[in-house]
CSV table of C-alpha atoms in Angstrom, one decimal:
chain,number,residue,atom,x,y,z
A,1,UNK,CA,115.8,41.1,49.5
A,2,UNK,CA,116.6,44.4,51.0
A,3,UNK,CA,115.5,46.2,53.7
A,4,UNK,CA,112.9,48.9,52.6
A,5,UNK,CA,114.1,52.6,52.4
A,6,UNK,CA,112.9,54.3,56.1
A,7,UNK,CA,109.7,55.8,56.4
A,8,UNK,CA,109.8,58.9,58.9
A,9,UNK,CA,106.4,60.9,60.2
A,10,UNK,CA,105.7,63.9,62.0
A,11,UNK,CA,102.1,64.2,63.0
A,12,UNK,CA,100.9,67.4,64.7
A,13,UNK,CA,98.9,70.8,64.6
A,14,UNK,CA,101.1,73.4,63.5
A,15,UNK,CA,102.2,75.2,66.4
A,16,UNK,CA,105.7,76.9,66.9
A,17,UNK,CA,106.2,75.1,69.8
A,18,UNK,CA,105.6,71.4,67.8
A,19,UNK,CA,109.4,71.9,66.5
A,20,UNK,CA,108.3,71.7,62.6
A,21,UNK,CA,111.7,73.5,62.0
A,22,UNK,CA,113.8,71.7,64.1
A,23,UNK,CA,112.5,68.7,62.3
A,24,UNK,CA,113.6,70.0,58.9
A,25,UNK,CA,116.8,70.9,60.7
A,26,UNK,CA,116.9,67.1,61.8
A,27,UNK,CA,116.2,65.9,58.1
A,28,UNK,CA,118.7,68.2,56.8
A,29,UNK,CA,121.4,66.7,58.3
A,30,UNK,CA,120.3,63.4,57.1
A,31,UNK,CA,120.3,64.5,54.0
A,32,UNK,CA,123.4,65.8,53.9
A,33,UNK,CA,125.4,63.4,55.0
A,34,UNK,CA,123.9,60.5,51.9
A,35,UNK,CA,121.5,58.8,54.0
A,36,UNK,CA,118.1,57.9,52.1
A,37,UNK,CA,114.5,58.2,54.2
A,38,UNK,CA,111.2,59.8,52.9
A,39,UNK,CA,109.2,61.8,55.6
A,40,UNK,CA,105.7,62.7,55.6
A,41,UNK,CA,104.5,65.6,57.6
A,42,UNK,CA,100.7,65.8,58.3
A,43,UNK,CA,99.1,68.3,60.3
A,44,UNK,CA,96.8,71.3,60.4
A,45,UNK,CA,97.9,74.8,59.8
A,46,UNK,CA,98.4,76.9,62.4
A,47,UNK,CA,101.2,79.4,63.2
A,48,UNK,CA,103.4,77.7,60.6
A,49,UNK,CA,101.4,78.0,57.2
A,50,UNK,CA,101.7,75.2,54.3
A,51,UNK,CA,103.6,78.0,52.4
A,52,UNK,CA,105.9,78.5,54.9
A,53,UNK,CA,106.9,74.5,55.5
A,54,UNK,CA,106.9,74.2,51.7
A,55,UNK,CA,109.7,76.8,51.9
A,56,UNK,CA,111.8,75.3,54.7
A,57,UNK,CA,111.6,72.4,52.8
A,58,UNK,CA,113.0,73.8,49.1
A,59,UNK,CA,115.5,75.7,50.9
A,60,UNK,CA,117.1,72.9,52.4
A,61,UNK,CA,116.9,70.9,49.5
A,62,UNK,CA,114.3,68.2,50.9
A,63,UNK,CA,111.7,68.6,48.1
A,64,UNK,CA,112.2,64.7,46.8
A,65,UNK,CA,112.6,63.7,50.6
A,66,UNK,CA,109.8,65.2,52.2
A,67,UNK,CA,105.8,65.2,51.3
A,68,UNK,CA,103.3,67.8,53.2
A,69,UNK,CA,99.2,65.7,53.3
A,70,UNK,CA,97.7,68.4,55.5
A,71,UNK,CA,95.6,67.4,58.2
A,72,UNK,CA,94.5,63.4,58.2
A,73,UNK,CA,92.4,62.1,60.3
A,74,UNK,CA,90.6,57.9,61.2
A,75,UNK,CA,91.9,55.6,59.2
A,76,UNK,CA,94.0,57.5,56.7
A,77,UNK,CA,95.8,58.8,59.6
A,78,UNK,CA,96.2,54.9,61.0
A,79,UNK,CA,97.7,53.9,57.8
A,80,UNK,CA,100.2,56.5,57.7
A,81,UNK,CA,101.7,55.1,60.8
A,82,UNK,CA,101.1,51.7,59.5
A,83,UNK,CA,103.3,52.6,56.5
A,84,UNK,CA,106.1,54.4,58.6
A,85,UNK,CA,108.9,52.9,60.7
A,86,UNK,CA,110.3,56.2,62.8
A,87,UNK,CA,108.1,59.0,64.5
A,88,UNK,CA,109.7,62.0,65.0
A,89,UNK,CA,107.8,64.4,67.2
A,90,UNK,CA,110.7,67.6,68.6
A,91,UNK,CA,107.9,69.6,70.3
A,92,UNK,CA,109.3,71.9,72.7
A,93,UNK,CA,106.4,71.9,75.3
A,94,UNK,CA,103.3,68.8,75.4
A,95,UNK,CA,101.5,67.1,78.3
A,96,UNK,CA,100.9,63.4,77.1
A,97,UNK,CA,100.6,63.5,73.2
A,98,UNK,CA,98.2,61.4,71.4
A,99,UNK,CA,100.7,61.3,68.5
A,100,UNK,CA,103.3,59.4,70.6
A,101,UNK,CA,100.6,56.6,71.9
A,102,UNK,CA,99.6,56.7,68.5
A,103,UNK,CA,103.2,56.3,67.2
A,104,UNK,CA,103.4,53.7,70.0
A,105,UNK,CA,100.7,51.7,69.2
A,106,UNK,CA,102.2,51.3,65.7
A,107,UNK,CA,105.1,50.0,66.7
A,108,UNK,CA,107.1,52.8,65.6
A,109,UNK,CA,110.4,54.1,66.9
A,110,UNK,CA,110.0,57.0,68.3
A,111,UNK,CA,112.6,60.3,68.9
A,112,UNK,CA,110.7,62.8,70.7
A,113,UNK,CA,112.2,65.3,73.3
A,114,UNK,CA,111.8,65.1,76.9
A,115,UNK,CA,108.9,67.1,77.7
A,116,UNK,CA,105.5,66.6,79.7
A,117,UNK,CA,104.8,62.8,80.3
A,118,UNK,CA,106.7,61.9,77.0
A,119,UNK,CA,109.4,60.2,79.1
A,120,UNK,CA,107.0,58.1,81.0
A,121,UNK,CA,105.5,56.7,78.0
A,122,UNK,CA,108.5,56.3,75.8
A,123,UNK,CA,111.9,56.0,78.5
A,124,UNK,CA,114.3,58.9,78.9
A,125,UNK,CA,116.9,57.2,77.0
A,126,UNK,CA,119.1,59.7,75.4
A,127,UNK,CA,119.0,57.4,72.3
A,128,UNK,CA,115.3,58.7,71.6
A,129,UNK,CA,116.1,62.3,71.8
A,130,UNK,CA,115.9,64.1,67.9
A,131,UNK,CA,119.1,64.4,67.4
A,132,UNK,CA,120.9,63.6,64.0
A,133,UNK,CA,123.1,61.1,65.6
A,134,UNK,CA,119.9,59.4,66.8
A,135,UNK,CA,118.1,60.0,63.4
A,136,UNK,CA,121.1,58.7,61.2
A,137,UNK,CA,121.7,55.4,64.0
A,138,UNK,CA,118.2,54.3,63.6
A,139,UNK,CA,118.4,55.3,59.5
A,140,UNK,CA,120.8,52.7,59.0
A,141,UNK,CA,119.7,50.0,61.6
A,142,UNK,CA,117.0,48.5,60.6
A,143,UNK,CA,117.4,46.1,62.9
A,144,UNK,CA,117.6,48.5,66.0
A,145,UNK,CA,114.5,50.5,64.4
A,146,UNK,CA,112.2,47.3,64.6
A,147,UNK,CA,113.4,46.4,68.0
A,148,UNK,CA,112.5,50.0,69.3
A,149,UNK,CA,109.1,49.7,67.5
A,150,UNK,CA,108.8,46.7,69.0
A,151,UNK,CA,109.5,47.9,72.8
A,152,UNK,CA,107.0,50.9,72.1
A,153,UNK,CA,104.0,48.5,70.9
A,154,UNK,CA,104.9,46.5,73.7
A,155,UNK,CA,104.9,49.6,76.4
A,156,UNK,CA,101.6,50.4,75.0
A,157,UNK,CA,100.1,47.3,75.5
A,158,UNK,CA,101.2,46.9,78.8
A,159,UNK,CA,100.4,50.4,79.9
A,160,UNK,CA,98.0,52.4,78.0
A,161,UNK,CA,95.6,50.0,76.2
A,162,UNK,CA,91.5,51.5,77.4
A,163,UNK,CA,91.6,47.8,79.3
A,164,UNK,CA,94.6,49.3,81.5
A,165,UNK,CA,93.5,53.1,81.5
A,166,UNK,CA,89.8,51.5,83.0
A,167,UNK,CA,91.5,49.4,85.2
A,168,UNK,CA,94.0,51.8,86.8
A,169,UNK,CA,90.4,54.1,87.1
A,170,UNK,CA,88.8,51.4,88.6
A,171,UNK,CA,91.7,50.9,91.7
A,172,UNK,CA,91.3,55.0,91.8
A,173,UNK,CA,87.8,54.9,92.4
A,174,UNK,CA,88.2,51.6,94.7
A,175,UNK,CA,90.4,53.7,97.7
């Protein structure tokens, strides 16, 4: 049996600074070099409208690769990282983004830029930066995908569970 065709996700509000076009950048040059993936994109409007992604994505010729849901939220939002294997979040600025302990949690891969507490919560490995070498190495590794989604789910186990969040309150409160 064959390994399933990659499931990529970007999950955010639309803000110009959440990198929505350097993702379709990112995709593009997937794309255009053969590789097969499907990415969902879910999010709220903001300063990038739905008419405006729907258009970077025709122009670049990603209509068959790429699906817009809009903003989801509980568990339709938990299955959407349950069916996906790579989170790709290129925000330009972020403190510690739900989306990545999300992603995390999930035991997805993860290629996010170095910003804000994102390298403490997923390593500042230059192998999770979005780039398309990065995109198109994890694309057709399925192997290396897993083990990355593995690492994350195990980081966030280790580190960010509500169990480890109260107990690293607790020893704050305790000096």
């Amino acid at each position: 049996m064959g390994e399933r065709k990659p499931k990529l996700l970007f999950v955010s509000n639309f803000y110009d600074y959440k990198g929505i076009p350097e993702l379709i950048e990112l995709l593009t040059e997937a794309h255009k070099h053969g590789y097969d993936f499907t990415c969902t994109i879910a999010g709220e409007e903001n300063h990038i409208t739905s008419v405006a992604l729907r258009q970077l994505i025709d122009k670049n010729g990603l209509t068959k690769k790429v699906k817009y849901v809009g903003s989801v939220i509980g568990d339709n939002l938990i299955e959407l990282y349950k069916q996906s294997n790579i989170f790709i979040y290129p925000t330009k600025k972020d403190a510690m983004p739900l989306v990545i302990l999300e992603a995390m949690r999930a035991g997805l891969a993860i290629l996010s830029n170095p910003v804000g507490a994102i390298p403490d919560m997923i390593g500042n490995d230059h192998e999770t930066l979005p780039t398309p070498e990065n995109l198109i190495s994890l694309l057709t590794n399925p192997a290396k995908t897993r083990k990355l989604g593995e690492q994350n789910r195990k980081t966030f186990e280790q580190k960010f569970t509500i169990d480890k969040f109260n107990s690293q309150l607790l020893k704050i409160f305790v000096r």
